Coordinates of N, CA and C in Angstrom, one line a residue:
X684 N -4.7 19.9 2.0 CA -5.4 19.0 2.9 C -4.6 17.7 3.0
X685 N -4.9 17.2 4.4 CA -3.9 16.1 4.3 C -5.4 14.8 4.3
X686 N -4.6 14.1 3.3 CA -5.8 12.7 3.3 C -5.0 11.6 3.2
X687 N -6.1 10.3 4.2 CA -5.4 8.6 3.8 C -5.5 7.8 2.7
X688 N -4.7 7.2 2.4 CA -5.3 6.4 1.2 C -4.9 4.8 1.5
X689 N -5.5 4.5 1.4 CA -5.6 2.6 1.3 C -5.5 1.7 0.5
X690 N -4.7 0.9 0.8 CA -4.7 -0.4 -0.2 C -4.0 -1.8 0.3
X691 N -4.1 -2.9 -0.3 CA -3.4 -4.2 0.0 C -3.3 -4.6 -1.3
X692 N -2.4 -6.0 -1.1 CA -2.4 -6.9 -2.5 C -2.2 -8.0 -1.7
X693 N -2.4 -8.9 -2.5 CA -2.2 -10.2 -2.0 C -1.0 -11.3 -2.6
X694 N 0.2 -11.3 -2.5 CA 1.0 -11.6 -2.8 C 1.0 -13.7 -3.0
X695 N 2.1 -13.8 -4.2 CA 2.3 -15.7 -4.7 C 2.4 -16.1 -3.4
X696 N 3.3 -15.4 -2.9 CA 4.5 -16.4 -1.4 C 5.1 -16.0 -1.0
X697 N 6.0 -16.1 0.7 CA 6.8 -15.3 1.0 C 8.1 -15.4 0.8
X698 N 8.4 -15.0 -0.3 CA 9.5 -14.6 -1.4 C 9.6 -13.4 -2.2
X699 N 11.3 -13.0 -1.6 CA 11.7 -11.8 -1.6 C 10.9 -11.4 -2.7
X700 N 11.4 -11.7 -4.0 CA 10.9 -11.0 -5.3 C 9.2 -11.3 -5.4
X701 N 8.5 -12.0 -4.7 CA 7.2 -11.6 -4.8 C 6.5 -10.6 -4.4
X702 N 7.4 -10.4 -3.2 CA 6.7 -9.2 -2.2 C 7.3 -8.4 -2.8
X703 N 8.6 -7.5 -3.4 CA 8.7 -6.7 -3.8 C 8.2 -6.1 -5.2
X704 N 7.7 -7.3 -6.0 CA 6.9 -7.5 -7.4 C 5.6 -6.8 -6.8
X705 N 4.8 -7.3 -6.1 CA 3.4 -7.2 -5.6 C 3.4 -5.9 -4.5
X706 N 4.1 -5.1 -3.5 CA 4.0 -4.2 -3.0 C 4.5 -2.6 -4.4
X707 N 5.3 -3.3 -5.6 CA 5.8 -2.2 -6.8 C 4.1 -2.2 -7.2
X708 N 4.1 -3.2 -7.9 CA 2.4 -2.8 -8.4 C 1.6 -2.0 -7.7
X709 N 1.3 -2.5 -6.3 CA 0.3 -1.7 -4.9 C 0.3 -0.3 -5.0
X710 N 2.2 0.1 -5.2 CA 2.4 1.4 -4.5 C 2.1 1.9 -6.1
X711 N 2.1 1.5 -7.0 CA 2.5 2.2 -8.5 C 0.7 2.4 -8.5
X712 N 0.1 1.7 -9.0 CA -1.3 1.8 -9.0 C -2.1 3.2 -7.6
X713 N -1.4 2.4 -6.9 CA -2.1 3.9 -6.1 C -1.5 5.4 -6.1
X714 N 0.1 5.1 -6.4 CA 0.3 6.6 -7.0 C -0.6 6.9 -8.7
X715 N -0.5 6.3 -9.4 CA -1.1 6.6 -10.5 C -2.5 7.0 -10.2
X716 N -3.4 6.1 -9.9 CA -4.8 6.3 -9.4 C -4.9 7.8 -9.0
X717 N -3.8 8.2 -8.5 CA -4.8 9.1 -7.8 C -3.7 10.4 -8.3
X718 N -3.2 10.5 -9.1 CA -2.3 10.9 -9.8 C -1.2 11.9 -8.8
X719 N -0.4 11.5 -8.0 CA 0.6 11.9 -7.0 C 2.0 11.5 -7.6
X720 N 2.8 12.3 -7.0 CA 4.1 12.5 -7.6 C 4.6 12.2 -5.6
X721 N 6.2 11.5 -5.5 CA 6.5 11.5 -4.5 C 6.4 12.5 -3.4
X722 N 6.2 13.9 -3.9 CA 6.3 15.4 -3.3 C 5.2 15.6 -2.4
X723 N 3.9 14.8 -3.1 CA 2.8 14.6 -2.5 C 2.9 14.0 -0.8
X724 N 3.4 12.8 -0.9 CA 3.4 11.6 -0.2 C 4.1 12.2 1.2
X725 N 3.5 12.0 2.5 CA 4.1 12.6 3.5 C 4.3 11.3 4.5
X726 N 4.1 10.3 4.5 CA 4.3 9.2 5.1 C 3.6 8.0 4.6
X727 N 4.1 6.5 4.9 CA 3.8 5.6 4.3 C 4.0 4.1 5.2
X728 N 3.1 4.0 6.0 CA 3.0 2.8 6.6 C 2.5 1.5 6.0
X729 N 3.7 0.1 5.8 CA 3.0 -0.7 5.5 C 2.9 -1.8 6.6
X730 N 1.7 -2.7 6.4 CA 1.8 -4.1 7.3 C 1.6 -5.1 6.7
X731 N 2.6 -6.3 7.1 CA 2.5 -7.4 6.3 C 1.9 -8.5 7.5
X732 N 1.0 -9.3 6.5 CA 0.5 -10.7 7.6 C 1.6 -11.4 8.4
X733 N 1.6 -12.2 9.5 CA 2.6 -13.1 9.9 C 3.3 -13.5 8.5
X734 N 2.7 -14.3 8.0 CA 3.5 -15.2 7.2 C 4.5 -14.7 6.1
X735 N 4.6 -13.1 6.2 CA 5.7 -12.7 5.0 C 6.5 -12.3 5.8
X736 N 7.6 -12.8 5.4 CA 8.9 -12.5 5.9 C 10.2 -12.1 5.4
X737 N 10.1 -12.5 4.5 CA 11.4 -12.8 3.5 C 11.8 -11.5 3.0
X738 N 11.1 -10.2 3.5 CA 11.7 -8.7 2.7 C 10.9 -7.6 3.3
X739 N 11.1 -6.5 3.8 CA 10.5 -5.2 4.1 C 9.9 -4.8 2.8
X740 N 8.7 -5.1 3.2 CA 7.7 -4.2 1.6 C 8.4 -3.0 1.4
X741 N 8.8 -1.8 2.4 CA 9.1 -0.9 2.3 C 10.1 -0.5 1.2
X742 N 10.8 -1.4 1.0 CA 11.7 -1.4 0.2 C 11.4 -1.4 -1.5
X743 N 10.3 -1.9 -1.4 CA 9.5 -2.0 -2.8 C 9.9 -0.3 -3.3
X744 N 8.8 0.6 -2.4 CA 8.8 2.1 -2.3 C 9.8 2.8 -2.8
X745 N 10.8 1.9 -1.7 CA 12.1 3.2 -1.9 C 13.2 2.8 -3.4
X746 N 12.7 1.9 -4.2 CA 13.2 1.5 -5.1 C 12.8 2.3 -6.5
X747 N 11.5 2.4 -6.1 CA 10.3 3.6 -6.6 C 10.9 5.2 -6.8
X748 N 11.9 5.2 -5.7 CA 12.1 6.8 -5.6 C 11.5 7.4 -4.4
X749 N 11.1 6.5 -3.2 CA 10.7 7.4 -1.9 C 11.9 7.5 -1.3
X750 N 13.0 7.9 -2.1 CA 13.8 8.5 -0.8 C 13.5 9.3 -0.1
X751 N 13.0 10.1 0.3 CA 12.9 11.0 1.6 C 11.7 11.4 2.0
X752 N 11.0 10.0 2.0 CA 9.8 10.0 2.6 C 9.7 9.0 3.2
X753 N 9.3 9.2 4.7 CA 9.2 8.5 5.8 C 8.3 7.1 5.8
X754 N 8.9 5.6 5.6 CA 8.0 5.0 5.7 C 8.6 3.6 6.9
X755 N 7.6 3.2 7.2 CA 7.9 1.8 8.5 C 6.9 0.7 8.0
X756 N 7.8 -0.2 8.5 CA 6.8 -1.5 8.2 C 6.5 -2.1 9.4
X757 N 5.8 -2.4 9.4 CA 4.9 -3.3 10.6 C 4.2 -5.1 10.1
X758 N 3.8 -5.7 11.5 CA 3.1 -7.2 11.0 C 2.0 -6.5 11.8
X759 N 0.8 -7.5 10.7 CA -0.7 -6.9 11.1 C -0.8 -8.4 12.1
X760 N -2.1 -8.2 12.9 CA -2.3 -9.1 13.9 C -2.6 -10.0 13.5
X761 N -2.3 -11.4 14.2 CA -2.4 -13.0 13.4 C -3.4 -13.0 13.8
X762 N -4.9 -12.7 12.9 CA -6.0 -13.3 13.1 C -6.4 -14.5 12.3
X763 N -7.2 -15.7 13.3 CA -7.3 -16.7 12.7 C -8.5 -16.4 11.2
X764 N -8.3 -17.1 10.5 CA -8.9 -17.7 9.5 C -9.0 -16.1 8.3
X765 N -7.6 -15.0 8.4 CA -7.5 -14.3 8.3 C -6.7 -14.3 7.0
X766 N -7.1 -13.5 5.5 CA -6.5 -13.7 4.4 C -5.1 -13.9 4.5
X767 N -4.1 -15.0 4.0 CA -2.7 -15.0 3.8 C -2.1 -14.1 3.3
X768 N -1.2 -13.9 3.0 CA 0.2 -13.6 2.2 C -0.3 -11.5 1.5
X769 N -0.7 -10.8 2.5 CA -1.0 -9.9 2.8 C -0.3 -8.6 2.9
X770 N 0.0 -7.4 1.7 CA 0.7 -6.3 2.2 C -0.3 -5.6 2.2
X771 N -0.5 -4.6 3.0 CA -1.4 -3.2 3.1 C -0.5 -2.1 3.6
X772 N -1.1 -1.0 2.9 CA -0.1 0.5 3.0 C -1.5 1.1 3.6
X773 N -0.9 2.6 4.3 CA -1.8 3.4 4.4 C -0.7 5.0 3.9
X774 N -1.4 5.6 3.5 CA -0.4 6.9 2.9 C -0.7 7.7 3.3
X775 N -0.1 9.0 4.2 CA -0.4 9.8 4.0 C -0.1 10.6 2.9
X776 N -1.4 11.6 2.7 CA -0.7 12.4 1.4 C -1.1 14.1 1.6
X777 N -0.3 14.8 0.8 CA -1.3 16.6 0.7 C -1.3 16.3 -0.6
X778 N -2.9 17.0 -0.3 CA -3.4 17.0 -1.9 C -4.3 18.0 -1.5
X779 N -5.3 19.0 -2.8 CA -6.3 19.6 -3.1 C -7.5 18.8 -3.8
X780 N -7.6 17.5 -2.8 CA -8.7 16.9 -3.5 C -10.0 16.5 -1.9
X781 N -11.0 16.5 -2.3 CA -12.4 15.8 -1.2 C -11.9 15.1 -1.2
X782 N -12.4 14.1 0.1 CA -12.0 12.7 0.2 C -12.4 12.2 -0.5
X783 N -14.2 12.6 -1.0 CA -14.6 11.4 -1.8 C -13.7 10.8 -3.3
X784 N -13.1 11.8 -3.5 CA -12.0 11.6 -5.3 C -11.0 10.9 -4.9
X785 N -10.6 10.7 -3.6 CA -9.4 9.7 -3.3 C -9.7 8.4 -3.5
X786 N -8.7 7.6 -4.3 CA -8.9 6.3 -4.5 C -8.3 5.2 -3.9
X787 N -8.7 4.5 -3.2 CA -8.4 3.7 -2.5 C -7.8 2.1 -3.3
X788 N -7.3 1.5 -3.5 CA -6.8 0.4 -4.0 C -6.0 -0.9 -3.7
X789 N -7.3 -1.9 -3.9 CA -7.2 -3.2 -3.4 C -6.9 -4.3 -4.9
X790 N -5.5 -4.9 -5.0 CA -5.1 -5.9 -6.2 C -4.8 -7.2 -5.7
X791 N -5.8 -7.8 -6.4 CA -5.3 -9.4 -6.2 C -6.2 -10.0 -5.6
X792 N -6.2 -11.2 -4.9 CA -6.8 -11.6 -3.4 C -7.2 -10.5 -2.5
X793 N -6.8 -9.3 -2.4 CA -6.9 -8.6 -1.3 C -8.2 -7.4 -1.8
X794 N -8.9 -7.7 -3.0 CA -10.2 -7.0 -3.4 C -11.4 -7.9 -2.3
X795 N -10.8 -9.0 -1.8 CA -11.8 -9.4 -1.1 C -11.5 -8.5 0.5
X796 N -11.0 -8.1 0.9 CA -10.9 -7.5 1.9 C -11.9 -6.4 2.2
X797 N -12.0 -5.2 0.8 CA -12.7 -4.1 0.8 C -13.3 -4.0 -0.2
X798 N -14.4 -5.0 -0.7 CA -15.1 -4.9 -1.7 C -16.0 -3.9 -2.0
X799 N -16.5 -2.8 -0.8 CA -17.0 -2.1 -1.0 C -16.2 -0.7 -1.5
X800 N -15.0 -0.8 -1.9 CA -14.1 0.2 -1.7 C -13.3 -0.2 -3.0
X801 N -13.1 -1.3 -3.2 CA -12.2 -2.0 -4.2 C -12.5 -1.4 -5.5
X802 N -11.4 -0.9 -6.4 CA -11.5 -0.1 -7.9 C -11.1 -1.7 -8.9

């Protein structure tokens, strides 16, 4: 089955080694969580707020070992009064699990986003 999984973090600043510090944690925690191996992972879309700029999250990933899994980065829409310094992934993955055992994972600032979801 193919399922999404969700997550953000909420990063210091927009600096290189923050964002790539804070999208390693994101991506590590939600592979762990939900106990996936790259083989799993069939794509991986991240988006960052306006205000990060200084580095493709993506890159976090492929540092990780996602070579040969497809991922793009995107900027999410500048909404006013909208949490700062923002990465969010969405994953696709194949797994043999219900959705409900998929864990979704929100670290930092960005537990306020999805509190109802947040581990």
């Amino acid at each position: 089955m193919v399922r999404a999984i969700r997550g953000a973090t909420q990063v210091e600043s927009n600096d290189r080694d923050a964002i790539l510090s804070g999208v390693t944690e994101l991506v590590t925690e939600v592979m762990g969580r939900n106990r996936l191996t790259t083989d799993d992972v069939i794509s991986v879309i991240f988006t960052a707020t306006p205000d990060l700029t200084a580095e493709f999250p993506a890159l976090a990933a492929r540092k990780l070992g996602f070579h040969d899994v497809p991922l793009i980065c995107a900027s999410e829409i500048d909404v006013p009064g909208a949490l700062p310094r923002v990465v969010r992934l969405m994953a696709h993955v194949e797994v043999d699990r219900p959705r409900q055992d998929i864990q979704h994972v929100y670290l930092r600032g960005a537990v306020a986003l999805r509190v109802d979801i947040a581990q």
